Structures are given as structure tokens and as C-alpha cells.
mmCIF file of N, CA and C in Angstrom:
data_model
loop_
_atom_site.group_PDB
_atom_site.id
_atom_site.type_symbol
_atom_site.label_atom_id
_atom_site.label_comp_id
_atom_site.label_asym_id
_atom_site.label_seq_id
_atom_site.Cartn_x
_atom_site.Cartn_y
_atom_site.Cartn_z
ATOM 1 N N MET A 977 19.299 -25.499 -8.477
ATOM 2 C CA MET A 977 19.600 -24.942 -9.173
ATOM 3 C C MET A 977 18.197 -23.028 -9.263
ATOM 4 N N LYS A 978 19.225 -22.399 -9.734
ATOM 5 C CA LYS A 978 17.760 -21.140 -9.362
ATOM 6 C C LYS A 978 17.681 -20.542 -10.951
ATOM 7 N N LYS A 979 15.896 -20.414 -10.567
ATOM 8 C CA LYS A 979 15.232 -20.828 -11.790
ATOM 9 C C LYS A 979 15.815 -18.718 -12.128
ATOM 10 N N ARG A 980 15.371 -18.364 -13.497
ATOM 11 C CA ARG A 980 15.957 -17.392 -13.735
ATOM 12 C C ARG A 980 14.519 -16.977 -14.050
ATOM 13 N N ASN A 981 13.805 -15.573 -13.065
ATOM 14 C CA ASN A 981 12.385 -14.912 -12.934
ATOM 15 C C ASN A 981 12.344 -14.188 -13.876
ATOM 16 N N LEU A 982 11.871 -14.161 -14.656
ATOM 17 C CA LEU A 982 11.360 -13.050 -15.877
ATOM 18 C C LEU A 982 10.437 -11.908 -15.427
ATOM 19 N N GLY A 983 9.037 -12.847 -13.870
ATOM 20 C CA GLY A 983 7.793 -12.125 -13.568
ATOM 21 C C GLY A 983 8.755 -10.317 -12.061
ATOM 22 N N ASN A 984 9.714 -11.064 -12.705
ATOM 23 C CA ASN A 984 10.289 -9.139 -11.635
ATOM 24 C C ASN A 984 10.506 -8.134 -12.643
ATOM 25 N N GLU A 985 10.452 -8.376 -13.630
ATOM 26 C CA GLU A 985 10.991 -7.706 -14.898
ATOM 27 C C GLU A 985 9.382 -6.601 -14.814
ATOM 28 N N ASN A 986 9.128 -5.327 -14.675
ATOM 29 C CA ASN A 986 8.109 -3.833 -14.545
ATOM 30 C C ASN A 986 7.597 -4.620 -15.638
ATOM 31 N N ILE A 987 5.998 -4.852 -16.161
ATOM 32 C CA ILE A 987 5.450 -5.010 -16.880
ATOM 33 C C ILE A 987 5.178 -3.480 -17.242
ATOM 34 N N VAL A 988 5.516 -2.181 -16.770
ATOM 35 C CA VAL A 988 4.504 -1.052 -17.194
ATOM 36 C C VAL A 988 5.624 -0.547 -16.462
ATOM 37 N N PRO A 989 6.805 -0.165 -16.768
ATOM 38 C CA PRO A 989 8.356 0.493 -16.655
ATOM 39 C C PRO A 989 7.346 1.713 -15.764
ATOM 40 N N LEU A 990 8.355 2.099 -14.572
ATOM 41 C CA LEU A 990 7.043 4.018 -14.048
ATOM 42 C C LEU A 990 8.532 3.842 -13.086
ATOM 43 N N PRO A 991 8.374 5.282 -12.828
ATOM 44 C CA PRO A 991 8.948 6.062 -11.970
ATOM 45 C C PRO A 991 8.648 5.772 -10.803
ATOM 46 N N ALA A 992 10.391 6.096 -9.812
ATOM 47 C CA ALA A 992 9.431 5.833 -8.577
ATOM 48 C C ALA A 992 9.568 7.164 -7.885
ATOM 49 N N HIS A 993 10.323 8.242 -8.215
ATOM 50 C CA HIS A 993 9.677 9.856 -7.628
ATOM 51 C C HIS A 993 10.480 11.080 -8.620
ATOM 52 N N SER A 994 9.918 11.630 -8.097
ATOM 53 C CA SER A 994 10.278 12.982 -8.631
ATOM 54 C C SER A 994 10.755 14.391 -8.752
ATOM 55 N N LYS A 995 10.823 15.161 -8.593
ATOM 56 C CA LYS A 995 11.894 16.438 -8.517
ATOM 57 C C LYS A 995 10.991 16.863 -7.993
ATOM 58 N N ASN A 996 9.566 16.789 -8.096
ATOM 59 C CA ASN A 996 8.157 18.193 -7.543
ATOM 60 C C ASN A 996 8.287 17.577 -6.131
ATOM 61 N N TYR A 997 8.332 18.208 -5.598
ATOM 62 C CA TYR A 997 7.624 17.126 -3.879
ATOM 63 C C TYR A 997 6.401 16.855 -3.518
ATOM 64 N N LYS A 998 5.932 17.949 -3.961
ATOM 65 C CA LYS A 998 4.319 17.174 -3.948
ATOM 66 C C LYS A 998 3.507 16.168 -4.566
ATOM 67 N N VAL A 999 4.659 15.880 -5.615
ATOM 68 C CA VAL A 999 4.001 14.827 -6.414
ATOM 69 C C VAL A 999 4.775 13.463 -5.562
ATOM 70 N N ASN A 1000 6.341 13.511 -5.773
ATOM 71 C CA ASN A 1000 6.393 12.692 -4.491
ATOM 72 C C ASN A 1000 5.812 11.942 -3.225
ATOM 73 N N ARG A 1001 5.446 13.164 -2.776
ATOM 74 C CA ARG A 1001 4.300 13.155 -2.261
ATOM 75 C C ARG A 1001 3.261 11.745 -2.112
ATOM 76 N N MET A 1002 2.644 12.488 -3.199
ATOM 77 C CA MET A 1002 1.587 11.826 -3.919
ATOM 78 C C MET A 1002 1.986 10.067 -4.339
ATOM 79 N N LEU A 1003 3.121 10.641 -4.624
ATOM 80 C CA LEU A 1003 3.669 9.250 -4.987
ATOM 81 C C LEU A 1003 4.225 7.969 -3.273
ATOM 82 N N HIS A 1004 4.783 8.782 -2.826
ATOM 83 C CA HIS A 1004 4.848 7.782 -1.198
ATOM 84 C C HIS A 1004 3.469 7.295 -1.027
ATOM 85 N N TYR A 1005 2.387 7.913 -1.196
ATOM 86 C CA TYR A 1005 0.940 7.974 -0.217
ATOM 87 C C TYR A 1005 0.507 6.339 -0.931
ATOM 88 N N ILE A 1006 0.874 6.818 -2.544
ATOM 89 C CA ILE A 1006 -0.041 5.271 -3.322
ATOM 90 C C ILE A 1006 1.239 4.350 -3.314
ATOM 91 N N LEU A 1007 2.693 4.576 -3.214
ATOM 92 C CA LEU A 1007 3.157 3.057 -3.096
ATOM 93 C C LEU A 1007 3.117 3.084 -1.344
ATOM 94 N N GLY A 1008 2.467 3.412 -0.688
ATOM 95 C CA GLY A 1008 2.226 2.648 0.842
ATOM 96 C C GLY A 1008 0.920 2.080 0.809
ATOM 97 N N ASN A 1009 0.112 2.123 -0.488
ATOM 98 C CA ASN A 1009 -0.984 2.456 -0.253
ATOM 99 C C ASN A 1009 -1.760 1.400 -1.555
ATOM 100 N N TRP A 1010 -0.949 1.064 -2.022
ATOM 101 C CA TRP A 1010 -1.138 0.498 -4.161
ATOM 102 C C TRP A 1010 -2.525 -0.487 -3.616
ATOM 103 N N GLU A 1011 -2.289 -1.360 -2.145
ATOM 104 C CA GLU A 1011 -3.749 -2.989 -2.312
ATOM 105 C C GLU A 1011 -4.598 -2.382 -1.780
ATOM 106 N N LYS A 1012 -5.284 -0.874 -1.316
ATOM 107 C CA LYS A 1012 -6.031 -0.832 -1.346
ATOM 108 C C LYS A 1012 -6.970 0.263 -2.117
ATOM 109 N N THR A 1013 -8.004 0.092 -1.123
ATOM 110 C CA THR A 1013 -8.750 1.404 -2.529
ATOM 111 C C THR A 1013 -8.656 3.001 -2.092
ATOM 112 N N ILE A 1014 -8.098 3.649 -2.856
ATOM 113 C CA ILE A 1014 -7.504 4.456 -2.985
ATOM 114 C C ILE A 1014 -8.239 5.401 -3.458
ATOM 115 N N GLU A 1015 -8.853 6.988 -3.439
ATOM 116 C CA GLU A 1015 -9.026 8.208 -3.710
ATOM 117 C C GLU A 1015 -9.034 9.052 -4.179
ATOM 118 N N LEU A 1016 -9.195 9.852 -4.756
ATOM 119 C CA LEU A 1016 -7.537 11.222 -5.263
ATOM 120 C C LEU A 1016 -7.945 11.514 -3.993
ATOM 121 N N GLU A 1017 -8.918 11.969 -2.911
ATOM 122 C CA GLU A 1017 -9.256 12.787 -2.066
ATOM 123 C C GLU A 1017 -7.869 12.948 -1.814
ATOM 124 N N ASP A 1018 -7.720 11.696 -1.251
ATOM 125 C CA ASP A 1018 -7.024 10.712 -0.055
ATOM 126 C C ASP A 1018 -5.478 11.302 -0.439
ATOM 127 N N ILE A 1019 -5.175 11.306 -1.745
ATOM 128 C CA ILE A 1019 -3.866 11.602 -2.275
ATOM 129 C C ILE A 1019 -3.751 12.628 -1.926
ATOM 130 N N ALA A 1020 -4.703 13.687 -2.119
ATOM 131 C CA ALA A 1020 -4.462 15.047 -2.291
ATOM 132 C C ALA A 1020 -4.150 15.488 -1.058
ATOM 133 N N ALA A 1021 -5.335 15.460 0.287
ATOM 134 C CA ALA A 1021 -4.919 15.625 1.267
ATOM 135 C C ALA A 1021 -3.714 14.955 1.700
ATOM 136 N N TRP A 1022 -2.529 13.678 1.434
ATOM 137 C CA TRP A 1022 -1.394 13.790 1.667
ATOM 138 C C TRP A 1022 -0.003 14.867 1.054
ATOM 139 N N ALA A 1023 -1.062 15.149 0.317
ATOM 140 C CA ALA A 1023 0.243 16.780 -0.654
ATOM 141 C C ALA A 1023 0.273 17.841 -0.174
ATOM 142 N N GLY A 1024 -0.649 17.731 0.569
ATOM 143 C CA GLY A 1024 -1.335 19.090 0.945
ATOM 144 C C GLY A 1024 -2.099 19.882 -0.296
ATOM 145 N N SER A 1025 -2.412 19.007 -0.499
ATOM 146 C CA SER A 1025 -3.232 19.573 -2.101
ATOM 147 C C SER A 1025 -4.891 19.653 -2.387
ATOM 148 N N THR A 1026 -5.444 20.534 -3.273
ATOM 149 C CA THR A 1026 -6.510 20.156 -3.944
ATOM 150 C C THR A 1026 -6.234 18.544 -4.457
ATOM 151 N N PRO A 1027 -8.029 18.602 -5.102
ATOM 152 C CA PRO A 1027 -7.744 17.290 -5.449
ATOM 153 C C PRO A 1027 -7.500 17.595 -7.127
ATOM 154 N N GLN A 1028 -7.913 18.906 -7.480
ATOM 155 C CA GLN A 1028 -8.413 19.228 -8.682
ATOM 156 C C GLN A 1028 -6.764 19.545 -9.090
ATOM 157 N N TYR A 1029 -5.889 20.521 -8.282
ATOM 158 C CA TYR A 1029 -4.317 20.315 -8.578
ATOM 159 C C TYR A 1029 -3.768 18.962 -8.204
ATOM 160 N N ALA A 1030 -3.806 18.544 -7.489
ATOM 161 C CA ALA A 1030 -3.010 17.246 -7.925
ATOM 162 C C ALA A 1030 -3.263 16.226 -8.750
ATOM 163 N N SER A 1031 -4.695 16.607 -9.020
ATOM 164 C CA SER A 1031 -4.459 15.455 -10.164
ATOM 165 C C SER A 1031 -4.134 16.212 -11.141
ATOM 166 N N ALA A 1032 -4.545 17.523 -11.386
ATOM 167 C CA ALA A 1032 -3.252 18.303 -12.863
ATOM 168 C C ALA A 1032 -2.138 18.568 -12.449
ATOM 169 N N LEU A 1033 -1.374 18.429 -11.250
ATOM 170 C CA LEU A 1033 -0.145 18.401 -11.279
ATOM 171 C C LEU A 1033 1.083 16.655 -11.348
ATOM 172 N N PHE A 1034 0.120 16.258 -11.058
ATOM 173 C CA PHE A 1034 0.718 14.229 -11.196
ATOM 174 C C PHE A 1034 0.728 14.094 -12.471
ATOM 175 N N SER A 1035 -0.451 14.250 -13.424
ATOM 176 C CA SER A 1035 -0.516 14.336 -15.017
ATOM 177 C C SER A 1035 0.598 15.093 -15.431
ATOM 178 N N ARG A 1036 0.612 16.190 -15.356
ATOM 179 C CA ARG A 1036 1.664 17.111 -16.073
ATOM 180 C C ARG A 1036 3.096 17.063 -15.736
ATOM 181 N N VAL A 1037 3.311 16.551 -14.865
ATOM 182 C CA VAL A 1037 4.916 15.910 -14.354
ATOM 183 C C VAL A 1037 5.455 14.155 -14.105
ATOM 184 N N MET A 1038 4.114 13.437 -14.281
ATOM 185 C CA MET A 1038 4.591 12.586 -14.448
ATOM 186 C C MET A 1038 3.758 11.782 -16.076
ATOM 187 N N CYS A 1039 3.138 12.225 -16.391
ATOM 188 C CA CYS A 1039 2.401 12.335 -17.935
ATOM 189 C C CYS A 1039 1.971 11.161 -18.519
ATOM 190 N N MET A 1040 0.758 11.089 -17.039
ATOM 191 C CA MET A 1040 -0.135 10.145 -17.254
ATOM 192 C C MET A 1040 -0.748 10.451 -16.082
ATOM 193 N N THR A 1041 -2.340 9.907 -15.492
ATOM 194 C CA THR A 1041 -3.375 10.040 -14.792
ATOM 195 C C THR A 1041 -2.570 9.195 -12.866
ATOM 196 N N ILE A 1042 -2.867 10.221 -11.619
ATOM 197 C CA ILE A 1042 -2.846 9.100 -10.962
ATOM 198 C C ILE A 1042 -3.312 7.857 -10.812
ATOM 199 N N PHE A 1043 -4.267 7.675 -11.336
ATOM 200 C CA PHE A 1043 -4.940 5.932 -11.625
ATOM 201 C C PHE A 1043 -4.504 5.701 -12.731
ATOM 202 N N GLU A 1044 -3.834 6.095 -13.924
ATOM 203 C CA GLU A 1044 -2.843 5.510 -14.625
ATOM 204 C C GLU A 1044 -1.972 4.878 -13.709
ATOM 205 N N TYR A 1045 -0.651 5.503 -13.171
ATOM 206 C CA TYR A 1045 -0.447 5.120 -12.653
ATOM 207 C C TYR A 1045 -0.432 3.820 -11.161
ATOM 208 N N LEU A 1046 -1.099 4.661 -10.898
ATOM 209 C CA LEU A 1046 -1.823 3.475 -9.493
ATOM 210 C C LEU A 1046 -2.029 1.810 -10.320
ATOM 211 N N ASN A 1047 -3.046 1.811 -11.175
ATOM 212 C CA ASN A 1047 -3.359 0.859 -12.166
ATOM 213 C C ASN A 1047 -1.792 0.158 -12.866
ATOM 214 N N ALA A 1048 -1.176 0.833 -13.832
ATOM 215 C CA ALA A 1048 0.264 0.771 -13.803
ATOM 216 C C ALA A 1048 0.628 -0.136 -12.659
ATOM 217 N N LEU A 1049 0.861 0.534 -11.380
ATOM 218 C CA LEU A 1049 1.919 -0.668 -10.375
ATOM 219 C C LEU A 1049 0.474 -1.321 -10.351
ATOM 220 N N ARG A 1050 -0.094 -1.278 -9.769
ATOM 221 C CA ARG A 1050 -1.241 -3.069 -9.583
ATOM 222 C C ARG A 1050 -0.286 -4.251 -10.613
ATOM 223 N N ILE A 1051 -0.590 -3.820 -11.858
ATOM 224 C CA ILE A 1051 -0.183 -4.316 -12.525
ATOM 225 C C ILE A 1051 0.512 -5.395 -12.674
ATOM 226 N N ASN A 1052 1.897 -4.500 -12.186
ATOM 227 C CA ASN A 1052 3.663 -4.744 -11.824
ATOM 228 C C ASN A 1052 3.450 -5.820 -11.000
ATOM 229 N N LYS A 1053 2.670 -4.938 -10.033
ATOM 230 C CA LYS A 1053 2.158 -6.375 -9.147
ATOM 231 C C LYS A 1053 1.848 -7.861 -8.692
ATOM 232 N N ALA A 1054 0.787 -7.424 -9.706
ATOM 233 C CA ALA A 1054 0.269 -8.563 -9.883
ATOM 234 C C ALA A 1054 1.139 -9.521 -10.818
ATOM 235 N N GLY A 1055 2.026 -9.223 -11.757
ATOM 236 C CA GLY A 1055 3.126 -9.815 -12.613
ATOM 237 C C GLY A 1055 4.065 -10.816 -11.881
ATOM 238 N N ASP A 1056 4.405 -10.246 -10.489
ATOM 239 C CA ASP A 1056 4.754 -11.141 -9.868
ATOM 240 C C ASP A 1056 4.670 -11.710 -9.381
ATOM 241 N N LEU A 1057 2.810 -11.605 -8.848
ATOM 242 C CA LEU A 1057 2.099 -12.336 -8.159
ATOM 243 C C LEU A 1057 2.550 -13.378 -9.009
ATOM 244 N N LEU A 1058 2.048 -13.708 -9.791
ATOM 245 C CA LEU A 1058 1.677 -14.271 -11.133
ATOM 246 C C LEU A 1058 2.628 -15.688 -11.701
ATOM 247 N N SER A 1059 3.680 -14.910 -11.400
ATOM 248 C CA SER A 1059 4.865 -15.185 -11.467
ATOM 249 C C SER A 1059 5.629 -16.061 -10.060
ATOM 250 N N GLU A 1060 5.078 -15.729 -9.186
ATOM 251 C CA GLU A 1060 5.898 -16.532 -7.940
ATOM 252 C C GLU A 1060 5.063 -16.585 -7.058
ATOM 253 N N THR A 1061 3.421 -17.357 -7.441
ATOM 254 C CA THR A 1061 2.879 -17.971 -6.684
ATOM 255 C C THR A 1061 1.628 -18.764 -7.395
ATOM 256 N N SER A 1062 1.253 -19.357 -6.999
ATOM 257 C CA SER A 1062 0.538 -20.281 -7.270
ATOM 258 C C SER A 1062 -1.143 -19.563 -6.929
ATOM 259 N N LEU A 1063 -1.421 -18.175 -6.320
ATOM 260 C CA LEU A 1063 -2.488 -17.602 -6.310
ATOM 261 C C LEU A 1063 -3.522 -17.854 -7.589
ATOM 262 N N THR A 1064 -4.904 -17.634 -7.663
ATOM 263 C CA THR A 1064 -5.650 -17.826 -8.321
ATOM 264 C C THR A 1064 -5.668 -15.926 -8.866
ATOM 265 N N VAL A 1065 -6.294 -16.228 -10.706
ATOM 266 C CA VAL A 1065 -5.894 -14.378 -10.493
ATOM 267 C C VAL A 1065 -6.997 -14.393 -10.388
ATOM 268 N N SER A 1066 -8.059 -14.089 -9.692
ATOM 269 C CA SER A 1066 -8.900 -13.659 -8.476
ATOM 270 C C SER A 1066 -8.706 -13.551 -7.282
ATOM 271 N N GLU A 1067 -7.299 -14.481 -6.639
ATOM 272 C CA GLU A 1067 -7.010 -14.359 -5.338
ATOM 273 C C GLU A 1067 -6.694 -12.835 -5.762
ATOM 274 N N ILE A 1068 -5.663 -13.217 -6.872
ATOM 275 C CA ILE A 1068 -4.203 -12.254 -7.825
ATOM 276 C C ILE A 1068 -5.042 -10.433 -7.316
ATOM 277 N N SER A 1069 -6.157 -10.230 -8.459
ATOM 278 C CA SER A 1069 -6.856 -9.107 -8.457
ATOM 279 C C SER A 1069 -7.557 -8.901 -7.323
ATOM 280 N N ASP A 1070 -7.985 -9.739 -6.140
ATOM 281 C CA ASP A 1070 -8.419 -8.390 -4.636
ATOM 282 C C ASP A 1070 -7.507 -8.231 -4.302
ATOM 283 N N ARG A 1071 -6.014 -9.188 -4.298
ATOM 284 C CA ARG A 1071 -4.508 -8.388 -3.281
ATOM 285 C C ARG A 1071 -4.325 -7.282 -4.074
ATOM 286 N N CYS A 1072 -4.383 -7.360 -5.702
ATOM 287 C CA CYS A 1072 -3.652 -5.704 -5.771
ATOM 288 C C CYS A 1072 -4.844 -4.722 -6.021
ATOM 289 N N GLY A 1073 -5.650 -5.036 -5.416
ATOM 290 C CA GLY A 1073 -6.093 -3.991 -5.050
ATOM 291 C C GLY A 1073 -7.738 -3.627 -6.074
ATOM 292 N N PHE A 1074 -7.609 -4.356 -6.844
ATOM 293 C CA PHE A 1074 -8.878 -4.143 -8.282
ATOM 294 C C PHE A 1074 -10.329 -5.009 -7.143
ATOM 295 N N GLN A 1075 -11.084 -3.866 -7.833
ATOM 296 C CA GLN A 1075 -12.575 -4.411 -7.526
ATOM 297 C C GLN A 1075 -13.252 -5.268 -7.878
ATOM 298 N N ASN A 1076 -12.640 -5.488 -9.325
ATOM 299 C CA ASN A 1076 -13.662 -6.448 -10.073
ATOM 300 C C ASN A 1076 -12.336 -7.474 -11.104
ATOM 301 N N THR A 1077 -12.896 -8.552 -10.546
ATOM 302 C CA THR A 1077 -11.139 -9.501 -11.786
ATOM 303 C C THR A 1077 -11.524 -9.377 -13.319
ATOM 304 N N SER A 1078 -12.914 -9.301 -13.501
ATOM 305 C CA SER A 1078 -13.130 -8.907 -15.105
ATOM 306 C C SER A 1078 -12.103 -8.115 -15.632
ATOM 307 N N TYR A 1079 -12.616 -6.315 -14.295
ATOM 308 C CA TYR A 1079 -11.847 -5.178 -15.514
ATOM 309 C C TYR A 1079 -10.366 -5.948 -15.157
ATOM 310 N N PHE A 1080 -9.855 -6.426 -13.927
ATOM 311 C CA PHE A 1080 -8.784 -6.610 -14.118
ATOM 312 C C PHE A 1080 -7.586 -7.558 -15.140
ATOM 313 N N ILE A 1081 -8.455 -8.305 -15.579
ATOM 314 C CA ILE A 1081 -7.865 -9.729 -16.748
ATOM 315 C C ILE A 1081 -7.832 -8.384 -17.933
ATOM 316 N N ARG A 1082 -8.872 -7.022 -17.532
ATOM 317 C CA ARG A 1082 -8.989 -6.785 -19.124
ATOM 318 C C ARG A 1082 -7.716 -5.474 -19.475
ATOM 319 N N THR A 1083 -7.618 -4.971 -17.591
ATOM 320 C CA THR A 1083 -6.192 -3.801 -17.694
ATOM 321 C C THR A 1083 -5.192 -4.627 -17.494
ATOM 322 N N PHE A 1084 -4.932 -5.607 -16.633
ATOM 323 C CA PHE A 1084 -3.592 -6.721 -17.441
ATOM 324 C C PHE A 1084 -3.352 -6.703 -18.756
ATOM 325 N N ARG A 1085 -4.447 -7.767 -20.139
ATOM 326 C CA ARG A 1085 -4.054 -7.530 -20.751
ATOM 327 C C ARG A 1085 -3.746 -6.167 -21.636
ATOM 328 N N ASN A 1086 -4.302 -5.317 -22.058
ATOM 329 C CA ASN A 1086 -4.035 -3.605 -21.871
ATOM 330 C C ASN A 1086 -2.569 -3.538 -21.603
ATOM 331 N N HIS A 1087 -2.090 -4.041 -20.728
ATOM 332 C CA HIS A 1087 -0.691 -3.043 -20.114
ATOM 333 C C HIS A 1087 0.400 -4.175 -20.737
ATOM 334 N N SER A 1088 -0.108 -6.220 -20.767
ATOM 335 C CA SER A 1088 0.748 -6.680 -21.033
ATOM 336 C C SER A 1088 0.916 -7.158 -22.394
ATOM 337 N N GLY A 1089 -0.333 -7.293 -23.288
ATOM 338 C CA GLY A 1089 -0.869 -7.588 -24.434
ATOM 339 C C GLY A 1089 -0.973 -9.368 -24.254
ATOM 340 N N ARG A 1090 -0.729 -9.870 -22.962
ATOM 341 C CA ARG A 1090 -1.426 -10.935 -22.855
ATOM 342 C C ARG A 1090 -2.987 -11.103 -21.487
ATOM 343 N N THR A 1091 -3.361 -12.353 -20.979
ATOM 344 C CA THR A 1091 -4.451 -12.019 -19.547
ATOM 345 C C THR A 1091 -3.258 -12.598 -19.122
ATOM 346 N N PRO A 1092 -3.721 -12.623 -17.991
ATOM 347 C CA PRO A 1092 -3.585 -12.887 -16.855
ATOM 348 C C PRO A 1092 -2.683 -14.742 -16.848
ATOM 349 N N GLY A 1093 -3.437 -15.490 -17.357
ATOM 350 C CA GLY A 1093 -3.198 -16.748 -17.220
ATOM 351 C C GLY A 1093 -2.090 -16.568 -18.060
ATOM 352 N N GLU A 1094 -2.363 -16.427 -19.547
ATOM 353 C CA GLU A 1094 -1.007 -16.209 -20.424
ATOM 354 C C GLU A 1094 -0.465 -16.167 -19.954
ATOM 355 N N TYR A 1095 0.605 -14.758 -19.261
ATOM 356 C CA TYR A 1095 1.412 -14.331 -18.717
ATOM 357 C C TYR A 1095 2.503 -15.259 -17.630
ATOM 358 N N ARG A 1096 1.136 -16.253 -17.111
ATOM 359 C CA ARG A 1096 2.013 -16.942 -16.119
ATOM 360 C C ARG A 1096 2.033 -18.441 -16.948
ATOM 361 N N ARG A 1097 1.507 -18.582 -17.865
ATOM 362 C CA ARG A 1097 2.492 -19.977 -18.391
ATOM 363 C C ARG A 1097 3.397 -19.508 -19.469
ATOM 364 N N GLN A 1098 2.987 -18.359 -19.665
ATOM 365 C CA GLN A 1098 4.731 -17.950 -20.557
ATOM 366 C C GLN A 1098 5.601 -18.042 -19.564
ATOM 367 N N ILE A 1099 6.016 -17.017 -18.338
ATOM 368 C CA ILE A 1099 6.436 -17.026 -17.358
ATOM 369 C C ILE A 1099 7.063 -18.639 -16.924
ATOM 370 N N ARG A 1100 6.067 -19.546 -16.515
ATOM 371 C CA ARG A 1100 6.501 -20.641 -16.543
ATOM 372 C C ARG A 1100 7.740 -21.758 -17.068
ATOM 373 N N SER A 1101 7.058 -21.526 -18.998
ATOM 374 C CA SER A 1101 7.208 -22.435 -19.634
ATOM 375 C C SER A 1101 9.233 -21.467 -19.869
ATOM 376 N N VAL A 1102 9.262 -20.229 -19.692
ATOM 377 C CA VAL A 1102 10.180 -19.745 -20.047
ATOM 378 C C VAL A 1102 11.156 -20.491 -18.666
ATOM 379 N N ASP A 1103 10.862 -19.860 -17.810
ATOM 380 C CA ASP A 1103 12.041 -20.654 -16.672
ATOM 381 C C ASP A 1103 11.929 -22.149 -16.479
ATOM 382 N N CYS A 1104 10.843 -23.358 -16.949
ATOM 383 C CA CYS A 1104 11.197 -24.345 -17.030
ATOM 384 C C CYS A 1104 12.192 -23.815 -18.409
ATOM 385 N N ILE A 1105 12.192 -23.772 -19.822
ATOM 386 C CA ILE A 1105 13.030 -23.935 -20.795
ATOM 387 C C ILE A 1105 15.072 -24.003 -19.518
ATOM 388 N N ASP A 1106 15.114 -22.056 -19.226
ATOM 389 C CA ASP A 1106 16.005 -22.402 -18.670
ATOM 390 C C ASP A 1106 16.517 -23.106 -17.316
ATOM 391 N N ILE A 1107 15.696 -24.171 -16.781
ATOM 392 C CA ILE A 1107 16.703 -24.858 -16.190
ATOM 393 C C ILE A 1107 17.087 -25.986 -16.651
ATOM 394 N N ASP A 1108 16.038 -26.563 -17.503
ATOM 395 C CA ASP A 1108 16.549 -27.905 -18.897
ATOM 396 C C ASP A 1108 17.698 -27.377 -19.051
ATOM 397 N N CYS A 1109 18.205 -26.240 -19.605
ATOM 398 C CA CYS A 1109 19.266 -25.251 -20.226
ATOM 399 C C CYS A 1109 20.808 -25.481 -19.532
ATOM 400 N N ILE A 1110 19.911 -25.159 -18.272
ATOM 401 C CA ILE A 1110 21.448 -25.706 -17.063
ATOM 402 C C ILE A 1110 21.628 -26.639 -16.848
ATOM 403 N N ASN A 1111 20.978 -27.357 -16.520
ATOM 404 C CA ASN A 1111 20.801 -28.844 -16.349
ATOM 405 C C ASN A 1111 21.598 -30.237 -17.181
ATOM 406 N N GLU A 1112 21.427 -29.129 -18.721
ATOM 407 C CA GLU A 1112 22.008 -30.066 -19.842
ATOM 408 C C GLU A 1112 23.128 -29.684 -19.579
ATOM 409 N N ALA A 1113 23.440 -28.610 -19.193
ATOM 410 C CA ALA A 1113 25.455 -27.900 -19.623
ATOM 411 C C ALA A 1113 25.722 -28.737 -18.455
#
């Protein structure tokens, strides 16, 4: 029986593209490097802009800063890892590019309303309930 995996749903809904070419270049860079340390200068250079212009343009077009977008993307990826693996919270924090596990937990809670551990327990309890319902039918 296949489990229903709610962990594949994004915690933070994010657009994957824009109508603006330079913003699309920045998104492409972020999506390709989200698990690494990313500097504004690197994103701007990839888009062919100055850091100041890249930051202002991204904020204007996406209605969030580059680093708000990056953190939200990382939180979504962490949600997937929490639901699909048995990696520790610290390992997930590292894999998702967070420099500090405490910051990761705080950021995750701010976006999802739960700590990573609470999120994992909730996802697993929903999966178990779904399996029991399927087995009883």
C-alpha cells in the first residue's frame, strides 16, 4: 500500500519563475545552489547586475527579499527530508544550507507553525492513519 505523503506539499508556497528575465536568472541560480552558502554578490553576478540592483529588483518583482525566498525554499526542502528520511534535524539543517541548527529550527517554526520534530511526528501520524484506513477498507 502506498502512503499519502503530505510532506511533498510546500510549507511555503513559492513561485518558481517570473516574467522578468533577470529575476528568472536569480531564481535559476538559487534553485541550483540552495543547499550551499549563497552570497548576494554571486546571485547578482549570475544575473548580470549589481548586488543593490539585484536585491531591489527581486524584492519588487517577487514581493520578498532574495534571502526570504532562499530560506522559504530551504524550509520546503527540509519538510521533504523530514517526511521522507530518518535524518536527524541537525543533518537536515546542514543539508539544507543552514549554518546553525537553532536558527533552522526557529526559521522552520516561523514558517510552518511547528518545530521540525513536531512536523515530522504529525506527518508520520497522518501517514499511519492513512495506511490504517486503507487496510481496514
